[in-house]
Amino acid sequence: MSRLSIKAWRSANPMSFANTTRIYPARHASTLTKQNRLPASYYRGGTSRAIMFKQQDLPTDRSAWPPIFRGAIGSPDPNGRQLDGLGGGLSSLSKVCVVGPSSHTDADVDYTFAALGIKDEDVDFSSNCGNMTSAIGPFAIDSGLVELPAGGEGEATVRIHNTNTGKIIHAKFPVVEGEAAAYGDFAIDGVSGTAAKIELAFINPAGAKTGKLLPTGNVVDSFDGVDATCIDAGNPCVFVQASDMGVDGTILPDDIDVHPTLLTRLDSIRRQASVAMGISKDHDSTPGSIPKIAMVSPPTSYKLLSGETIQGDTVDLVVRALSVGQPHRAVPITVAMAVAAAANLKGSMAYRGVGRERVDGDGITLGHPSGKILVGAKFDGKGALTNATVFRTARRLMEGVVYWK
């Protein structure tokens, strides 16, 4: 973004805090320059956290967004800790959400998600984040982007248009004294304490990126001699059996990290699947955030990250997912939705592992490193996924101004 276009943007947005400082594409513009700043909030959504921006406070030229996001998050950081920003050195904490008035007739707000690399400069807009989706409705209420329920109390439903996938999500949650409720008695695994329940209904999530539930046309493909199911529901995903990768399906994230070959093999499969799904032209052009890849295995008892034991008869399938090359400490919501769809496809990797008698008749219960999650799924007469529902919590952690250089 040129200085001329920056000047034009500042002139057109006189009320923005950003107009009181200089904004440059590079993080290190000058040692004699004040830090840049923008209005922002910081939210936890599900088992993730992200910086939240109002779209009106950002440049209209979206090519100027990545350097702002990198500076605020603290990427790239060769040390992998993002200490000079608001990131936390994990893919689940290296995220940005932008929310503004909707361009879609069936939605109240537009929501754009960005996943940021930690050690590199990657700013990936190719996918949605299901966990952070749970914070979009509360942010829209808290920041005045949508109207409050009558009297500022009651239940709010915010219709969200995710611009990354073009899909619609309905978020339903309580509002108290004019803001999204934080207190409640609902708990999700991976987050301490309890909070207000947020219901997320993903409408017609199939084909979120590729336009097809089965982008390759097959229920099973083979990559590097390993059977895999490529599916697009919520986000494009690839599922393989843990046993085919030569590991126990209950392996924990730290053990995945130190395994001598597992991450490399999984990434090779993921990149080949990306080409087969039409997401990328070749291995090198495969986005960092999609397709997601996960190992699945039949239900069994195993130890959680907390040291507690989860019983095998309380889950339908065990899942170990990766996100932006890192083992996820829970399970991405969009991966959970894709599992729900795959578990309904005879012969798929998920179908082969899931128990025929479901633990909960409302959906499929997935075991992950931090606990379990129930994904409610509805299918039409042909077995197509028409609606996926998950329950999460979210909370505003900070509101004010974010600085970057």
PDB file of N, CA and C in Angstrom, residues 99-160:
ATOM      1  N   VAL A  99     -14.610  -7.765  11.555  1.00  0.00           N
ATOM      2  CA  VAL A  99     -16.070  -7.829  11.528  1.00  0.00           C
ATOM      3  C   VAL A  99     -16.633  -6.474  11.095  1.00  0.00           C
ATOM      4  N   GLY A 100     -17.610  -6.523  10.208  1.00  0.00           N
ATOM      5  CA  GLY A 100     -18.234  -5.294   9.741  1.00  0.00           C
ATOM      6  C   GLY A 100     -19.641  -5.552   9.247  1.00  0.00           C
ATOM      7  N   PRO A 101     -20.334  -4.516   8.774  1.00  0.00           N
ATOM      8  CA  PRO A 101     -21.685  -4.680   8.233  1.00  0.00           C
ATOM      9  C   PRO A 101     -21.689  -5.713   7.118  1.00  0.00           C
ATOM     10  N   SER A 102     -22.776  -6.468   7.010  1.00  0.00           N
ATOM     11  CA  SER A 102     -22.790  -7.572   6.051  1.00  0.00           C
ATOM     12  C   SER A 102     -23.092  -7.127   4.629  1.00  0.00           C
ATOM     13  N   SER A 103     -22.446  -7.786   3.699  1.00  0.00           N
ATOM     14  CA  SER A 103     -22.723  -7.615   2.278  1.00  0.00           C
ATOM     15  C   SER A 103     -23.691  -8.678   1.783  1.00  0.00           C
ATOM     16  N   HIS A 104     -24.132  -9.552   2.700  1.00  0.00           N
ATOM     17  CA  HIS A 104     -25.004 -10.680   2.355  1.00  0.00           C
ATOM     18  C   HIS A 104     -26.409 -10.426   2.896  1.00  0.00           C
ATOM     19  N   THR A 105     -27.419 -10.657   2.073  1.00  0.00           N
ATOM     20  CA  THR A 105     -28.806 -10.362   2.486  1.00  0.00           C
ATOM     21  C   THR A 105     -29.284 -11.246   3.632  1.00  0.00           C
ATOM     22  N   ASP A 106     -28.648 -12.407   3.831  1.00  0.00           N
ATOM     23  CA  ASP A 106     -29.084 -13.323   4.875  1.00  0.00           C
ATOM     24  C   ASP A 106     -28.248 -13.220   6.145  1.00  0.00           C
ATOM     25  N   ALA A 107     -27.466 -12.154   6.271  1.00  0.00           N
ATOM     26  CA  ALA A 107     -26.587 -12.034   7.433  1.00  0.00           C
ATOM     27  C   ALA A 107     -26.617 -10.620   7.994  1.00  0.00           C
ATOM     28  N   ASP A 108     -26.213 -10.514   9.255  1.00  0.00           N
ATOM     29  CA  ASP A 108     -26.139  -9.225   9.937  1.00  0.00           C
ATOM     30  C   ASP A 108     -24.738  -8.624   9.869  1.00  0.00           C
ATOM     31  N   VAL A 109     -23.724  -9.492   9.882  1.00  0.00           N
ATOM     32  CA  VAL A 109     -22.344  -9.012   9.829  1.00  0.00           C
ATOM     33  C   VAL A 109     -21.520  -9.884   8.888  1.00  0.00           C
ATOM     34  N   ASP A 110     -20.491  -9.291   8.330  1.00  0.00           N
ATOM     35  CA  ASP A 110     -19.454 -10.022   7.608  1.00  0.00           C
ATOM     36  C   ASP A 110     -18.304 -10.293   8.566  1.00  0.00           C
ATOM     37  N   TYR A 111     -17.718 -11.456   8.448  1.00  0.00           N
ATOM     38  CA  TYR A 111     -16.606 -11.858   9.314  1.00  0.00           C
ATOM     39  C   TYR A 111     -15.504 -12.467   8.457  1.00  0.00           C
ATOM     40  N   THR A 112     -14.323 -11.875   8.538  1.00  0.00           N
ATOM     41  CA  THR A 112     -13.163 -12.373   7.799  1.00  0.00           C
ATOM     42  C   THR A 112     -12.118 -12.852   8.797  1.00  0.00           C
ATOM     43  N   PHE A 113     -11.625 -14.051   8.571  1.00  0.00           N
ATOM     44  CA  PHE A 113     -10.652 -14.662   9.482  1.00  0.00           C
ATOM     45  C   PHE A 113      -9.279 -14.727   8.843  1.00  0.00           C
ATOM     46  N   ALA A 114      -8.253 -14.476   9.646  1.00  0.00           N
ATOM     47  CA  ALA A 114      -6.873 -14.603   9.183  1.00  0.00           C
ATOM     48  C   ALA A 114      -6.080 -15.445  10.169  1.00  0.00           C
ATOM     49  N   ALA A 115      -5.410 -16.487   9.647  1.00  0.00           N
ATOM     50  CA  ALA A 115      -4.503 -17.308  10.445  1.00  0.00           C
ATOM     51  C   ALA A 115      -3.082 -16.855  10.135  1.00  0.00           C
ATOM     52  N   LEU A 116      -2.320 -16.544  11.174  1.00  0.00           N
ATOM     53  CA  LEU A 116      -0.970 -16.029  10.978  1.00  0.00           C
ATOM     54  C   LEU A 116       0.087 -17.067  11.312  1.00  0.00           C
ATOM     55  N   GLY A 117       1.096 -17.134  10.449  1.00  0.00           N
ATOM     56  CA  GLY A 117       2.238 -17.960  10.761  1.00  0.00           C
ATOM     57  C   GLY A 117       2.964 -17.404  11.971  1.00  0.00           C
ATOM     58  N   ILE A 118       3.652 -18.254  12.695  1.00  0.00           N
ATOM     59  CA  ILE A 118       4.348 -17.827  13.903  1.00  0.00           C
ATOM     60  C   ILE A 118       5.797 -17.459  13.597  1.00  0.00           C
ATOM     61  N   LYS A 119       6.494 -18.346  12.890  1.00  0.00           N
ATOM     62  CA  LYS A 119       7.890 -18.102  12.553  1.00  0.00           C
ATOM     63  C   LYS A 119       8.070 -17.509  11.161  1.00  0.00           C
ATOM     64  N   ASP A 120       6.980 -17.460  10.382  1.00  0.00           N
ATOM     65  CA  ASP A 120       7.068 -16.910   9.038  1.00  0.00           C
ATOM     66  C   ASP A 120       6.079 -15.761   8.870  1.00  0.00           C
ATOM     67  N   GLU A 121       6.030 -15.190   7.675  1.00  0.00           N
ATOM     68  CA  GLU A 121       5.187 -14.017   7.426  1.00  0.00           C
ATOM     69  C   GLU A 121       3.812 -14.367   6.861  1.00  0.00           C
ATOM     70  N   ASP A 122       3.446 -15.618   6.894  1.00  0.00           N
ATOM     71  CA  ASP A 122       2.199 -16.054   6.281  1.00  0.00           C
ATOM     72  C   ASP A 122       0.986 -15.438   6.974  1.00  0.00           C
ATOM     73  N   VAL A 123       0.101 -14.847   6.197  1.00  0.00           N
ATOM     74  CA  VAL A 123      -1.212 -14.382   6.675  1.00  0.00           C
ATOM     75  C   VAL A 123      -2.227 -15.039   5.761  1.00  0.00           C
ATOM     76  N   ASP A 124      -2.908 -16.046   6.270  1.00  0.00           N
ATOM     77  CA  ASP A 124      -3.716 -16.946   5.455  1.00  0.00           C
ATOM     78  C   ASP A 124      -5.202 -16.630   5.617  1.00  0.00           C
ATOM     79  N   PHE A 125      -5.839 -16.240   4.516  1.00  0.00           N
ATOM     80  CA  PHE A 125      -7.269 -15.932   4.512  1.00  0.00           C
ATOM     81  C   PHE A 125      -8.083 -17.062   3.873  1.00  0.00           C
ATOM     82  N   SER A 126      -7.501 -18.236   3.696  1.00  0.00           N
ATOM     83  CA  SER A 126      -8.147 -19.277   2.895  1.00  0.00           C
ATOM     84  C   SER A 126      -9.202 -20.079   3.638  1.00  0.00           C
ATOM     85  N   SER A 127      -9.311 -19.919   4.962  1.00  0.00           N
ATOM     86  CA  SER A 127     -10.252 -20.764   5.701  1.00  0.00           C
ATOM     87  C   SER A 127     -10.926 -19.984   6.817  1.00  0.00           C
ATOM     88  N   ASN A 128     -11.898 -20.612   7.437  1.00  0.00           N
ATOM     89  CA  ASN A 128     -12.571 -20.069   8.607  1.00  0.00           C
ATOM     90  C   ASN A 128     -12.027 -20.736   9.861  1.00  0.00           C
ATOM     91  N   CYS A 129     -12.253 -20.115  11.005  1.00  0.00           N
ATOM     92  CA  CYS A 129     -11.949 -20.720  12.301  1.00  0.00           C
ATOM     93  C   CYS A 129     -13.261 -20.896  13.053  1.00  0.00           C
ATOM     94  N   GLY A 130     -13.649 -22.140  13.280  1.00  0.00           N
ATOM     95  CA  GLY A 130     -14.909 -22.402  13.965  1.00  0.00           C
ATOM     96  C   GLY A 130     -14.910 -21.920  15.397  1.00  0.00           C
ATOM     97  N   ASN A 131     -13.777 -22.064  16.093  1.00  0.00           N
ATOM     98  CA  ASN A 131     -13.733 -21.616  17.481  1.00  0.00           C
ATOM     99  C   ASN A 131     -13.918 -20.110  17.582  1.00  0.00           C
ATOM    100  N   MET A 132     -13.193 -19.353  16.770  1.00  0.00           N
ATOM    101  CA  MET A 132     -13.331 -17.896  16.845  1.00  0.00           C
ATOM    102  C   MET A 132     -14.685 -17.432  16.326  1.00  0.00           C
ATOM    103  N   THR A 133     -15.356 -18.249  15.536  1.00  0.00           N
ATOM    104  CA  THR A 133     -16.709 -17.891  15.103  1.00  0.00           C
ATOM    105  C   THR A 133     -17.612 -17.671  16.306  1.00  0.00           C
ATOM    106  N   SER A 134     -17.344 -18.400  17.404  1.00  0.00           N
ATOM    107  CA  SER A 134     -18.183 -18.258  18.595  1.00  0.00           C
ATOM    108  C   SER A 134     -18.055 -16.881  19.233  1.00  0.00           C
ATOM    109  N   ALA A 135     -16.997 -16.147  18.929  1.00  0.00           N
ATOM    110  CA  ALA A 135     -16.818 -14.812  19.505  1.00  0.00           C
ATOM    111  C   ALA A 135     -17.376 -13.705  18.618  1.00  0.00           C
ATOM    112  N   ILE A 136     -17.750 -14.034  17.385  1.00  0.00           N
ATOM    113  CA  ILE A 136     -18.173 -12.988  16.451  1.00  0.00           C
ATOM    114  C   ILE A 136     -19.497 -12.364  16.862  1.00  0.00           C
ATOM    115  N   GLY A 137     -20.469 -13.168  17.245  1.00  0.00           N
ATOM    116  CA  GLY A 137     -21.749 -12.636  17.706  1.00  0.00           C
ATOM    117  C   GLY A 137     -21.589 -11.744  18.921  1.00  0.00           C
ATOM    118  N   PRO A 138     -20.920 -12.222  19.987  1.00  0.00           N
ATOM    119  CA  PRO A 138     -20.689 -11.357  21.143  1.00  0.00           C
ATOM    120  C   PRO A 138     -19.944 -10.070  20.797  1.00  0.00           C
ATOM    121  N   PHE A 139     -18.929 -10.145  19.924  1.00  0.00           N
ATOM    122  CA  PHE A 139     -18.214  -8.928  19.520  1.00  0.00           C
ATOM    123  C   PHE A 139     -19.149  -7.969  18.789  1.00  0.00           C
ATOM    124  N   ALA A 140     -20.010  -8.498  17.925  1.00  0.00           N
ATOM    125  CA  ALA A 140     -20.945  -7.659  17.186  1.00  0.00           C
ATOM    126  C   ALA A 140     -21.897  -6.930  18.131  1.00  0.00           C
ATOM    127  N   ILE A 141     -22.335  -7.612  19.182  1.00  0.00           N
ATOM    128  CA  ILE A 141     -23.206  -6.997  20.187  1.00  0.00           C
ATOM    129  C   ILE A 141     -22.421  -5.979  21.009  1.00  0.00           C
ATOM    130  N   ASP A 142     -21.268  -6.389  21.531  1.00  0.00           N
ATOM    131  CA  ASP A 142     -20.484  -5.541  22.425  1.00  0.00           C
ATOM    132  C   ASP A 142     -19.993  -4.269  21.741  1.00  0.00           C
ATOM    133  N   SER A 143     -19.738  -4.334  20.433  1.00  0.00           N
ATOM    134  CA  SER A 143     -19.183  -3.185  19.720  1.00  0.00           C
ATOM    135  C   SER A 143     -20.236  -2.377  18.990  1.00  0.00           C
ATOM    136  N   GLY A 144     -21.513  -2.749  19.141  1.00  0.00           N
ATOM    137  CA  GLY A 144     -22.597  -1.965  18.560  1.00  0.00           C
ATOM    138  C   GLY A 144     -22.813  -2.168  17.074  1.00  0.00           C
ATOM    139  N   LEU A 145     -22.322  -3.269  16.527  1.00  0.00           N
ATOM    140  CA  LEU A 145     -22.502  -3.533  15.103  1.00  0.00           C
ATOM    141  C   LEU A 145     -23.895  -4.073  14.793  1.00  0.00           C
ATOM    142  N   VAL A 146     -24.560  -4.645  15.790  1.00  0.00           N
ATOM    143  CA  VAL A 146     -25.931  -5.123  15.617  1.00  0.00           C
ATOM    144  C   VAL A 146     -26.772  -4.615  16.778  1.00  0.00           C
ATOM    145  N   GLU A 147     -28.071  -4.578  16.581  1.00  0.00           N
ATOM    146  CA  GLU A 147     -28.969  -4.069  17.608  1.00  0.00           C
ATOM    147  C   GLU A 147     -29.106  -5.059  18.757  1.00  0.00           C
ATOM    148  N   LEU A 148     -29.269  -4.504  19.949  1.00  0.00           N
ATOM    149  CA  LEU A 148     -29.499  -5.323  21.134  1.00  0.00           C
ATOM    150  C   LEU A 148     -30.932  -5.844  21.165  1.00  0.00           C
ATOM    151  N   PRO A 149     -31.180  -6.934  21.880  1.00  0.00           N
ATOM    152  CA  PRO A 149     -32.569  -7.331  22.128  1.00  0.00           C
ATOM    153  C   PRO A 149     -33.292  -6.218  22.881  1.00  0.00           C
ATOM    154  N   ALA A 150     -34.592  -6.219  22.824  1.00  0.00           N
ATOM    155  CA  ALA A 150     -35.388  -5.183  23.488  1.00  0.00           C
ATOM    156  C   ALA A 150     -35.001  -5.085  24.959  1.00  0.00           C
ATOM    157  N   GLY A 151     -34.706  -3.876  25.404  1.00  0.00           N
ATOM    158  CA  GLY A 151     -34.339  -3.664  26.794  1.00  0.00           C
ATOM    159  C   GLY A 151     -32.908  -4.040  27.120  1.00  0.00           C
ATOM    160  N   GLY A 152     -32.139  -4.470  26.105  1.00  0.00           N
ATOM    161  CA  GLY A 152     -30.749  -4.859  26.344  1.00  0.00           C
ATOM    162  C   GLY A 152     -30.592  -6.153  27.099  1.00  0.00           C
ATOM    163  N   GLU A 153     -31.660  -6.951  27.163  1.00  0.00           N
ATOM    164  CA  GLU A 153     -31.623  -8.231  27.870  1.00  0.00           C
ATOM    165  C   GLU A 153     -32.263  -9.312  27.009  1.00  0.00           C
ATOM    166  N   GLY A 154     -31.907 -10.563  27.292  1.00  0.00           N
ATOM    167  CA  GLY A 154     -32.562 -11.677  26.616  1.00  0.00           C
ATOM    168  C   GLY A 154     -31.611 -12.454  25.730  1.00  0.00           C
ATOM    169  N   GLU A 155     -32.175 -13.082  24.718  1.00  0.00           N
ATOM    170  CA  GLU A 155     -31.378 -13.922  23.825  1.00  0.00           C
ATOM    171  C   GLU A 155     -31.183 -13.220  22.492  1.00  0.00           C
ATOM    172  N   ALA A 156     -29.940 -13.203  22.030  1.00  0.00           N
ATOM    173  CA  ALA A 156     -29.626 -12.592  20.736  1.00  0.00           C
ATOM    174  C   ALA A 156     -29.275 -13.679  19.731  1.00  0.00           C
ATOM    175  N   THR A 157     -29.661 -13.467  18.492  1.00  0.00           N
ATOM    176  CA  THR A 157     -29.234 -14.315  17.386  1.00  0.00           C
ATOM    177  C   THR A 157     -28.576 -13.414  16.348  1.00  0.00           C
ATOM    178  N   VAL A 158     -27.302 -13.659  16.096  1.00  0.00           N
ATOM    179  CA  VAL A 158     -26.551 -12.882  15.110  1.00  0.00           C
ATOM    180  C   VAL A 158     -26.243 -13.788  13.925  1.00  0.00           C
ATOM    181  N   ARG A 159     -26.653 -13.346  12.752  1.00  0.00           N
ATOM    182  CA  ARG A 159     -26.415 -14.105  11.521  1.00  0.00           C
ATOM    183  C   ARG A 159     -25.091 -13.639  10.922  1.00  0.00           C
ATOM    184  N   ILE A 160     -24.174 -14.568  10.795  1.00  0.00           N
ATOM    185  CA  ILE A 160     -22.796 -14.250  10.418  1.00  0.00           C
ATOM    186  C   ILE A 160     -22.495 -14.775   9.019  1.00  0.00           C
TER     187      ILE A 160
END
